[in-house]
Tab-separated table of N, CA and C in Angstrom:
chain	number	residue	atom	x	y	z
A	1	MET	N	143.462	82.061	93.550
A	1	MET	CA	142.698	81.114	94.341
A	1	MET	C	142.818	79.729	93.703
A	2	ALA	N	143.082	78.741	94.519
A	2	ALA	CA	143.263	77.371	94.028
A	2	ALA	C	141.925	76.730	93.668
A	3	THR	N	141.953	75.878	92.663
A	3	THR	CA	140.761	75.097	92.327
A	3	THR	C	140.571	74.042	93.424
A	4	PRO	N	139.375	73.450	93.529
A	4	PRO	CA	139.194	72.381	94.516
A	4	PRO	C	140.183	71.227	94.314
A	5	GLN	N	140.505	70.903	93.065
A	5	GLN	CA	141.467	69.830	92.789
A	5	GLN	C	142.856	70.193	93.320
A	6	GLU	N	143.278	71.436	93.098
A	6	GLU	CA	144.581	71.892	93.594
A	6	GLU	C	144.599	71.912	95.119
A	7	TYR	N	143.498	72.337	95.712
A	7	TYR	CA	143.385	72.390	97.169
A	7	TYR	C	143.507	70.985	97.755
A	8	TRP	N	142.843	70.009	97.131
A	8	TRP	CA	142.932	68.607	97.569
A	8	TRP	C	144.388	68.139	97.488
A	9	ALA	N	145.036	68.382	96.347
A	9	ALA	CA	146.414	67.925	96.133
A	9	ALA	C	147.371	68.537	97.157
A	10	ARG	N	147.159	69.803	97.512
A	10	ARG	CA	147.994	70.452	98.525
A	10	ARG	C	147.725	69.872	99.913
A	11	SER	N	146.464	69.572	100.204
A	11	SER	CA	146.086	69.075	101.529
A	11	SER	C	146.423	67.604	101.720
A	12	PHE	N	146.306	66.822	100.642
A	12	PHE	CA	146.560	65.378	100.685
A	12	PHE	C	147.526	65.026	99.557
A	13	PRO	N	148.818	65.404	99.697
A	13	PRO	CA	149.753	65.302	98.576
A	13	PRO	C	149.948	63.905	97.998
A	14	ASN	N	149.754	62.868	98.761
A	14	ASN	CA	149.982	61.512	98.252
A	14	ASN	C	148.690	60.732	98.065
A	15	THR	N	147.575	61.439	97.949
A	15	THR	CA	146.276	60.776	97.843
A	15	THR	C	145.513	61.307	96.639
A	16	LEU	N	145.204	60.412	95.720
A	16	LEU	CA	144.391	60.815	94.571
A	16	LEU	C	142.973	61.131	95.031
A	17	MET	N	142.370	62.110	94.408
A	17	MET	CA	140.987	62.430	94.721
A	17	MET	C	140.100	61.299	94.207
A	18	PRO	N	139.220	60.761	95.060
A	18	PRO	CA	138.330	59.682	94.605
A	18	PRO	C	137.458	60.123	93.428
A	19	ASP	N	137.179	59.174	92.538
A	19	ASP	CA	136.370	59.468	91.347
A	19	ASP	C	135.018	60.071	91.696
A	20	ASP	N	134.390	59.574	92.774
A	20	ASP	CA	133.067	60.087	93.126
A	20	ASP	C	133.117	61.547	93.558
A	21	ILE	N	134.224	61.971	94.159
A	21	ILE	CA	134.366	63.388	94.507
A	21	ILE	C	134.665	64.182	93.244
A	22	CYS	N	135.536	63.666	92.381
A	22	CYS	CA	135.822	64.347	91.105
A	22	CYS	C	134.545	64.588	90.316
A	23	ALA	N	133.666	63.590	90.303
A	23	ALA	CA	132.411	63.720	89.549
A	23	ALA	C	131.557	64.853	90.092
A	24	ARG	N	131.676	65.137	91.377
A	24	ARG	CA	130.874	66.204	91.993
A	24	ARG	C	131.474	67.592	91.762
A	25	LEU	N	132.623	67.654	91.130
A	25	LEU	CA	133.248	68.949	90.846
A	25	LEU	C	132.880	69.474	89.468
A	26	ARG	N	132.287	68.626	88.667
A	26	ARG	CA	131.873	69.056	87.326
A	26	ARG	C	130.471	69.635	87.395
A	27	PRO	N	130.248	70.754	86.755
A	27	PRO	CA	128.890	71.316	86.773
A	27	PRO	C	127.924	70.457	85.977
A	28	VAL	N	126.670	70.509	86.363
A	28	VAL	CA	125.627	69.801	85.626
A	28	VAL	C	125.348	70.592	84.353
A	29	PRO	N	125.510	69.990	83.172
A	29	PRO	CA	125.237	70.728	81.935
A	29	PRO	C	123.786	71.204	81.887
A	30	LEU	N	123.599	72.391	81.354
A	30	LEU	CA	122.253	72.945	81.233
A	30	LEU	C	121.355	72.003	80.458
A	31	GLY	N	120.136	71.875	80.910
A	31	GLY	CA	119.158	71.058	80.217
A	31	GLY	C	119.194	69.594	80.590
A	32	LEU	N	120.190	69.166	81.389
A	32	LEU	CA	120.274	67.755	81.740
A	32	LEU	C	119.728	67.437	83.127
A	33	LEU	N	119.320	68.446	83.881
A	33	LEU	CA	118.751	68.187	85.195
A	33	LEU	C	117.245	68.114	85.053
A	34	HIS	N	116.700	66.971	85.369
A	34	HIS	CA	115.261	66.768	85.234
A	34	HIS	C	114.657	66.484	86.590
A	35	MET	N	113.442	66.918	86.791
A	35	MET	CA	112.715	66.586	88.006
A	35	MET	C	112.393	65.103	87.978
A	36	GLY	N	112.300	64.505	89.152
A	36	GLY	CA	111.920	63.105	89.240
A	36	GLY	C	110.465	62.929	88.861
A	37	SER	N	110.041	61.681	88.759
A	37	SER	CA	108.659	61.402	88.366
A	37	SER	C	107.667	61.936	89.393
A	38	ASP	N	108.153	62.143	90.636
A	38	ASP	CA	107.270	62.684	91.664
A	38	ASP	C	107.302	64.213	91.700
A	39	GLY	N	107.980	64.845	90.724
A	39	GLY	CA	108.039	66.302	90.653
A	39	GLY	C	109.034	66.925	91.612
A	40	ARG	N	109.903	66.111	92.196
A	40	ARG	CA	110.878	66.632	93.150
A	40	ARG	C	112.242	66.783	92.495
A	41	ASP	N	112.989	67.753	92.986
A	41	ASP	CA	114.339	67.994	92.503
A	41	ASP	C	115.239	66.874	93.030
A	42	PRO	N	115.882	66.088	92.152
A	42	PRO	CA	116.675	64.938	92.604
A	42	PRO	C	117.943	65.317	93.359
A	43	ARG	N	118.313	66.599	93.367
A	43	ARG	CA	119.513	67.006	94.091
A	43	ARG	C	119.277	67.114	95.591
A	44	PHE	N	118.019	67.144	96.022
A	44	PHE	CA	117.703	67.273	97.437
A	44	PHE	C	117.552	65.909	98.078
A	45	ILE	N	117.969	65.795	99.330
A	45	ILE	CA	117.718	64.598	100.125
A	45	ILE	C	116.493	64.921	100.964
A	46	TYR	N	115.400	64.282	100.668
A	46	TYR	CA	114.156	64.553	101.378
A	46	TYR	C	114.106	63.731	102.659
A	47	THR	N	113.710	64.372	103.758
A	47	THR	CA	113.747	63.696	105.056
A	47	THR	C	112.887	62.450	105.094
A	48	GLU	N	111.730	62.448	104.446
A	48	GLU	CA	110.906	61.234	104.480
A	48	GLU	C	111.539	60.106	103.677
A	49	THR	N	112.357	60.442	102.696
A	49	THR	CA	113.069	59.415	101.931
A	49	THR	C	114.122	58.751	102.808
A	50	LEU	N	114.737	59.519	103.692
A	50	LEU	CA	115.767	58.958	104.557
A	50	LEU	C	115.207	57.856	105.446
A	51	ARG	N	113.958	57.957	105.830
A	51	ARG	CA	113.350	56.941	106.689
A	51	ARG	C	113.289	55.584	105.992
A	52	GLU	N	113.236	55.592	104.660
A	52	GLU	CA	113.192	54.332	103.916
A	52	GLU	C	114.505	53.568	104.036
A	53	TYR	N	115.594	54.277	104.206
A	53	TYR	CA	116.924	53.672	104.260
A	53	TYR	C	117.441	53.779	105.686
A	54	ASN	N	116.872	52.998	106.568
A	54	ASN	CA	117.170	53.136	107.983
A	54	ASN	C	118.150	52.097	108.499
A	55	ASP	N	118.806	51.341	107.616
A	55	ASP	CA	119.780	50.356	108.056
A	55	ASP	C	120.999	51.099	108.601
A	56	PRO	N	121.301	50.962	109.917
A	56	PRO	CA	122.407	51.729	110.496
A	56	PRO	C	123.772	51.343	109.942
A	57	LYS	N	123.861	50.203	109.249
A	57	LYS	CA	125.144	49.790	108.674
A	57	LYS	C	125.353	50.355	107.274
A	58	GLU	N	124.329	50.935	106.679
A	58	GLU	CA	124.437	51.447	105.314
A	58	GLU	C	123.955	52.891	105.283
A	59	THR	N	124.858	53.804	104.975
A	59	THR	CA	124.516	55.220	105.055
A	59	THR	C	125.494	56.068	104.259
A	60	THR	N	125.165	57.317	104.034
A	60	THR	CA	126.148	58.300	103.579
A	60	THR	C	126.275	59.394	104.624
A	61	LEU	N	125.349	59.435	105.567
A	61	LEU	CA	125.355	60.456	106.612
A	61	LEU	C	125.564	59.784	107.962
A	62	PHE	N	126.424	60.374	108.800
A	62	PHE	CA	126.630	59.825	110.135
A	62	PHE	C	127.193	60.920	111.023
A	63	LEU	N	127.042	60.737	112.316
A	63	LEU	CA	127.639	61.636	113.293
A	63	LEU	C	128.857	60.940	113.891
A	64	GLU	N	129.918	61.691	114.059
A	64	GLU	CA	131.159	61.133	114.570
A	64	GLU	C	130.941	60.445	115.918
A	65	LYS	N	130.098	61.020	116.775
A	65	LYS	CA	129.886	60.445	118.104
A	65	LYS	C	129.222	59.066	118.047
A	66	LYS	N	128.644	58.707	116.891
A	66	LYS	CA	128.012	57.395	116.735
A	66	LYS	C	129.016	56.319	116.310
A	67	LEU	N	130.245	56.718	115.958
A	67	LEU	CA	131.262	55.746	115.552
A	67	LEU	C	131.811	55.029	116.778
A	68	LYS	N	131.975	53.731	116.674
A	68	LYS	CA	132.492	52.909	117.771
A	68	LYS	C	133.622	52.033	117.234
A	69	VAL	N	134.573	51.690	118.103
A	69	VAL	CA	135.689	50.827	117.725
A	69	VAL	C	135.147	49.498	117.216
A	70	GLY	N	135.643	49.059	116.073
A	70	GLY	CA	135.240	47.790	115.490
A	70	GLY	C	133.965	47.850	114.667
A	71	MET	N	133.316	48.995	114.644
A	71	MET	CA	132.063	49.146	113.898
A	71	MET	C	132.334	49.052	112.399
A	72	ARG	N	131.412	48.437	111.690
A	72	ARG	CA	131.504	48.374	110.229
A	72	ARG	C	130.331	49.142	109.652
A	73	LYS	N	130.607	49.998	108.699
A	73	LYS	CA	129.561	50.756	108.023
A	73	LYS	C	129.795	50.659	106.525
A	74	LEU	N	128.735	50.530	105.798
A	74	LEU	CA	128.803	50.547	104.345
A	74	LEU	C	128.305	51.914	103.902
A	75	PHE	N	129.192	52.704	103.333
A	75	PHE	CA	128.818	54.033	102.871
A	75	PHE	C	128.375	53.939	101.426
A	76	HIS	N	127.198	54.406	101.180
A	76	HIS	CA	126.599	54.308	99.849
A	76	HIS	C	126.846	55.613	99.098
A	77	PHE	N	127.762	55.576	98.152
A	77	PHE	CA	128.031	56.713	97.286
A	77	PHE	C	127.617	56.309	95.882
A	78	PRO	N	126.388	56.621	95.492
A	78	PRO	CA	125.922	56.187	94.175
A	78	PRO	C	126.751	56.819	93.071
A	79	LYS	N	126.917	56.075	91.993
A	79	LYS	CA	127.625	56.619	90.842
A	79	LYS	C	126.894	57.862	90.360
A	80	SER	N	127.653	58.906	90.143
A	80	SER	CA	127.050	60.160	89.703
A	80	SER	C	126.687	60.083	88.233
A	81	ASP	N	125.559	60.617	87.913
A	81	ASP	CA	125.236	60.853	86.513
A	81	ASP	C	124.662	62.264	86.440
A	82	PHE	N	124.648	62.825	85.259
A	82	PHE	CA	124.245	64.219	85.152
A	82	PHE	C	122.770	64.451	85.440
A	83	ASN	N	121.981	63.392	85.498
A	83	ASN	CA	120.571	63.590	85.801
A	83	ASN	C	120.329	63.919	87.262
A	84	ASN	N	121.202	63.457	88.153
A	84	ASN	CA	120.963	63.769	89.558
A	84	ASN	C	122.222	64.164	90.316
A	85	ALA	N	123.271	64.531	89.609
A	85	ALA	CA	124.494	64.962	90.278
A	85	ALA	C	124.268	66.302	90.962
A	86	SER	N	124.754	66.396	92.164
A	86	SER	CA	124.695	67.648	92.902
A	86	SER	C	126.137	68.083	93.122
A	87	PRO	N	126.657	68.943	92.259
A	87	PRO	CA	128.084	69.250	92.319
A	87	PRO	C	128.448	70.090	93.537
A	88	PHE	N	129.717	69.931	93.968
A	88	PHE	CA	130.257	70.829	94.978
A	88	PHE	C	130.360	72.210	94.358
A	89	LEU	N	130.089	73.216	95.142
A	89	LEU	CA	130.325	74.582	94.692
A	89	LEU	C	131.751	74.962	95.065
A	90	PRO	N	132.420	75.772	94.247
A	90	PRO	CA	133.723	76.290	94.665
A	90	PRO	C	133.545	77.136	95.933
A	91	ARG	N	134.584	77.212	96.748
A	91	ARG	CA	134.495	77.935	98.022
A	91	ARG	C	133.958	79.353	97.838
A	92	GLU	N	134.438	80.065	96.818
A	92	GLU	CA	133.995	81.455	96.630
A	92	GLU	C	132.481	81.517	96.418
A	93	ALA	N	131.957	80.600	95.625
A	93	ALA	CA	130.510	80.582	95.365
A	93	ALA	C	129.747	80.178	96.622
A	94	ALA	N	130.224	79.145	97.322
A	94	ALA	CA	129.545	78.687	98.539
A	94	ALA	C	129.554	79.772	99.609
A	95	ASP	N	130.679	80.469	99.744
A	95	ASP	CA	130.770	81.527	100.753
A	95	ASP	C	129.880	82.721	100.430
A	96	ALA	N	129.512	82.884	99.163
A	96	ALA	CA	128.647	84.004	98.766
A	96	ALA	C	127.167	83.721	99.044
A	97	ILE	N	126.835	82.466	99.336
A	97	ILE	CA	125.444	82.093	99.615
A	97	ILE	C	125.243	82.105	101.121
A	98	PRO	N	124.231	82.811	101.613
A	98	PRO	CA	124.005	82.816	103.063
A	98	PRO	C	123.725	81.404	103.570
A	99	PHE	N	124.142	81.128	104.795
A	99	PHE	CA	123.964	79.794	105.375
A	99	PHE	C	123.433	79.947	106.794
A	100	SER	N	122.226	80.478	106.885
A	100	SER	CA	121.611	80.752	108.177
A	100	SER	C	120.103	80.726	108.023
A	101	SER	N	119.412	80.204	109.033
A	101	SER	CA	117.947	80.167	108.952
A	101	SER	C	117.362	81.577	108.915
A	102	ALA	N	118.090	82.556	109.429
A	102	ALA	CA	117.624	83.940	109.362
A	102	ALA	C	117.628	84.463	107.924
A	103	GLU	N	118.390	83.816	107.053
A	103	GLU	CA	118.522	84.254	105.660
A	103	GLU	C	117.732	83.393	104.679
A	104	VAL	N	116.817	82.564	105.172
A	104	VAL	CA	116.071	81.661	104.288
A	104	VAL	C	115.389	82.390	103.133
A	105	PRO	N	114.697	83.521	103.351
A	105	PRO	CA	114.063	84.185	102.196
A	105	PRO	C	115.068	84.513	101.087
A	106	ARG	N	116.248	84.964	101.469
A	106	ARG	CA	117.275	85.294	100.470
A	106	ARG	C	117.786	84.023	99.776
A	107	ILE	N	117.960	82.951	100.534
A	107	ILE	CA	118.409	81.677	99.959
A	107	ILE	C	117.394	81.177	98.938
A	108	LEU	N	116.119	81.224	99.303
A	108	LEU	CA	115.067	80.768	98.391
A	108	LEU	C	115.059	81.606	97.118
A	109	GLN	N	115.303	82.900	97.258
A	109	GLN	CA	115.354	83.786	96.090
A	109	GLN	C	116.543	83.420	95.197
A	110	ILE	N	117.699	83.182	95.793
A	110	ILE	CA	118.896	82.831	95.019
A	110	ILE	C	118.654	81.582	94.180
A	111	PHE	N	117.984	80.585	94.771
A	111	PHE	CA	117.757	79.317	94.081
A	111	PHE	C	116.394	79.238	93.398
A	112	SER	N	115.684	80.348	93.353
A	112	SER	CA	114.363	80.419	92.705
A	112	SER	C	113.414	79.339	93.225
A	113	LEU	N	113.380	79.185	94.540
A	113	LEU	CA	112.490	78.202	95.162
A	113	LEU	C	111.270	78.907	95.741
A	114	PRO	N	110.071	78.465	95.408
A	114	PRO	CA	108.871	79.059	96.000
A	114	PRO	C	108.856	78.807	97.513
A	115	PRO	N	108.480	79.805	98.320
A	115	PRO	CA	108.503	79.662	99.782
A	115	PRO	C	107.683	78.488	100.316
A	116	ALA	N	106.625	78.102	99.636
A	116	ALA	CA	105.772	77.010	100.125
A	116	ALA	C	106.152	75.650	99.534
A	117	SER	N	107.247	75.577	98.787
A	117	SER	CA	107.628	74.322	98.123
A	117	SER	C	108.239	73.323	99.107
A	118	ILE	N	108.248	72.070	98.687
A	118	ILE	CA	108.880	71.014	99.487
A	118	ILE	C	110.369	71.320	99.646
A	119	GLU	N	111.007	71.807	98.581
A	119	GLU	CA	112.437	72.131	98.640
A	119	GLU	C	112.706	73.227	99.664
A	120	ALA	N	111.821	74.228	99.749
A	120	ALA	CA	111.987	75.299	100.738
A	120	ALA	C	111.921	74.728	102.153
A	121	LYS	N	111.012	73.785	102.367
A	121	LYS	CA	110.915	73.145	103.691
A	121	LYS	C	112.195	72.377	104.006
A	122	GLU	N	112.775	71.733	102.997
A	122	GLU	CA	114.026	71.002	103.208
A	122	GLU	C	115.179	71.960	103.505
A	123	VAL	N	115.178	73.137	102.883
A	123	VAL	CA	116.193	74.152	103.196
A	123	VAL	C	116.072	74.538	104.669
A	124	HIS	N	114.839	74.804	105.127
A	124	HIS	CA	114.606	75.134	106.543
A	124	HIS	C	115.121	74.019	107.448
A	125	ARG	N	114.752	72.777	107.140
A	125	ARG	CA	115.155	71.635	107.981
A	125	ARG	C	116.669	71.469	108.003
A	126	GLY	N	117.285	71.559	106.822
A	126	GLY	CA	118.736	71.388	106.751
A	126	GLY	C	119.483	72.441	107.544
A	127	LEU	N	119.078	73.690	107.412
A	127	LEU	CA	119.736	74.762	108.159
A	127	LEU	C	119.498	74.612	109.659
A	128	ALA	N	118.277	74.249	110.045
A	128	ALA	CA	117.983	74.051	111.470
A	128	ALA	C	118.864	72.944	112.040
A	129	TRP	N	119.040	71.865	111.265
A	129	TRP	CA	119.887	70.767	111.729
A	129	TRP	C	121.329	71.238	111.884
A	130	CYS	N	121.854	71.940	110.885
A	130	CYS	CA	123.240	72.423	110.960
A	130	CYS	C	123.427	73.389	112.130
A	131	GLU	N	122.446	74.249	112.359
A	131	GLU	CA	122.551	75.218	113.452
A	131	GLU	C	122.411	74.557	114.821
A	132	SER	N	121.857	73.351	114.876
A	132	SER	CA	121.693	72.661	116.157
A	132	SER	C	122.941	71.876	116.561
A	133	LEU	N	123.901	71.740	115.657
A	133	LEU	CA	125.095	70.944	115.945
A	133	LEU	C	125.968	71.616	116.997
A	134	ALA	N	126.720	70.799	117.726
A	134	ALA	CA	127.671	71.323	118.701
A	134	ALA	C	128.751	72.115	117.969
A	135	ALA	N	129.452	72.946	118.716
A	135	ALA	CA	130.450	73.839	118.116
A	135	ALA	C	131.526	73.091	117.342
A	136	ASN	N	131.878	71.863	117.768
A	136	ASN	CA	132.953	71.140	117.081
A	136	ASN	C	132.450	70.283	115.924
A	137	GLU	N	131.160	70.324	115.637
A	137	GLU	CA	130.610	69.615	114.487
A	137	GLU	C	130.299	70.650	113.412
A	138	LYS	N	130.477	70.273	112.178
A	138	LYS	CA	130.363	71.243	111.089
A	138	LYS	C	129.442	70.752	109.987
A	139	CYS	N	128.879	71.686	109.258
A	139	CYS	CA	128.183	71.429	107.999
A	139	CYS	C	128.981	72.173	106.935
A	140	PRO	N	130.015	71.547	106.369
A	140	PRO	CA	130.823	72.261	105.384
A	140	PRO	C	130.004	72.603	104.148
A	141	THR	N	130.286	73.751	103.584
A	141	THR	CA	129.529	74.236	102.430
A	141	THR	C	130.277	74.083	101.113
A	142	SER	N	131.516	73.609	101.163
A	142	SER	CA	132.297	73.403	99.940
A	142	SER	C	133.289	72.275	100.199
A	143	LEU	N	133.876	71.747	99.138
A	143	LEU	CA	134.893	70.709	99.302
A	143	LEU	C	136.066	71.254	100.111
A	144	GLU	N	136.461	72.492	99.842
A	144	GLU	CA	137.579	73.089	100.570
A	144	GLU	C	137.272	73.191	102.062
A	145	ALA	N	136.035	73.572	102.417
A	145	ALA	CA	135.646	73.663	103.832
A	145	ALA	C	135.663	72.286	104.483
A	146	MET	N	135.260	71.261	103.735
A	146	MET	CA	135.282	69.901	104.260
A	146	MET	C	136.731	69.458	104.502
A	147	ILE	N	137.624	69.783	103.577
A	147	ILE	CA	139.042	69.446	103.734
A	147	ILE	C	139.617	70.182	104.941
A	148	ASP	N	139.295	71.475	105.076
A	148	ASP	CA	139.792	72.251	106.219
A	148	ASP	C	139.375	71.615	107.536
A	149	TYR	N	138.115	71.205	107.617
A	149	TYR	CA	137.639	70.581	108.854
A	149	TYR	C	138.332	69.240	109.086
A	150	ALA	N	138.466	68.442	108.044
A	150	ALA	CA	139.077	67.115	108.186
A	150	ALA	C	140.542	67.204	108.595
A	151	THR	N	141.214	68.275	108.219
A	151	THR	CA	142.636	68.414	108.529
A	151	THR	C	142.896	69.363	109.696
A	152	SER	N	141.841	69.889	110.315
A	152	SER	CA	142.017	70.822	111.434
A	152	SER	C	142.520	70.075	112.665
A	153	SER	N	143.111	70.815	113.600
A	153	SER	CA	143.653	70.184	114.804
A	153	SER	C	142.554	69.509	115.611
A	154	GLU	N	141.348	70.090	115.670
A	154	GLU	CA	140.269	69.457	116.440
A	154	GLU	C	139.827	68.149	115.794
A	155	SER	N	139.940	68.060	114.477
A	155	SER	CA	139.551	66.833	113.787
A	155	SER	C	140.681	65.813	113.812
A	156	ARG	N	141.923	66.269	113.654
A	156	ARG	CA	143.055	65.343	113.614
A	156	ARG	C	143.272	64.648	114.949
A	157	ALA	N	142.791	65.252	116.030
A	157	ALA	CA	142.939	64.622	117.341
A	157	ALA	C	142.158	63.312	117.401
A	158	ARG	N	141.169	63.158	116.545
A	158	ARG	CA	140.355	61.947	116.496
A	158	ARG	C	140.623	61.272	115.160
A	159	CYS	N	141.307	60.171	115.197
A	159	CYS	CA	141.696	59.498	113.961
A	159	CYS	C	140.984	58.160	113.856
A	160	TYR	N	140.491	57.829	112.680
A	160	TYR	CA	139.779	56.580	112.462
A	160	TYR	C	140.423	55.834	111.312
A	161	LYS	N	140.576	54.547	111.508
A	161	LYS	CA	141.077	53.712	110.422
A	161	LYS	C	139.876	53.326	109.573
A	162	ALA	N	139.984	53.537	108.300
A	162	ALA	CA	138.886	53.189	107.398
A	162	ALA	C	139.431	52.357	106.258
A	163	GLU	N	138.691	51.361	105.884
A	163	GLU	CA	139.041	50.548	104.728
A	163	GLU	C	138.091	50.948	103.615
A	164	LEU	N	138.644	51.443	102.533
A	164	LEU	CA	137.826	51.883	101.413
A	164	LEU	C	137.863	50.834	100.321
A	165	CYS	N	136.716	50.458	99.857
A	165	CYS	CA	136.652	49.527	98.745
A	165	CYS	C	135.471	49.906	97.869
A	166	SER	N	135.527	49.467	96.658
A	166	SER	CA	134.473	49.785	95.704
A	166	SER	C	133.538	48.596	95.585
A	167	VAL	N	132.254	48.863	95.691
A	167	VAL	CA	131.249	47.814	95.540
A	167	VAL	C	130.530	48.069	94.227
A	168	PRO	N	130.497	47.077	93.328
A	168	PRO	CA	129.862	47.316	92.024
A	168	PRO	C	128.371	47.562	92.152
């Protein structure tokens, strides 16, 4: 089985993997993940936090149907540090974790999340959102799954020109 780096190189032979994606392939060293000052796990994107960042030109999340010709978007990919990095799981590990709202109790058990916790509610919301998507929209669970979707015939039929630049 190929590593995510090898899979990227095979899928995009003339394209170096961006540093921010490389950073997400390294596991978080034990003992370096700390809860935020509000007692929340920094690896989760909390829905009420998203409301604070409502500028439609600046985002990390978007739906393809919202893209328009000539539109400019600033994608915010914060520099990863081990205190809040949420690494990609290898495909084998991601595929071993259930990804269905019917399996929430098992998911919570795998991640040792109390059923009444804020994180458990976010798991419910995230799965409900993914399950509500149209058949041609995906919630990839690994870097390899994201690459597969990006290079699939249904995705390649829609091509977008993007200018990538680094903002300090």
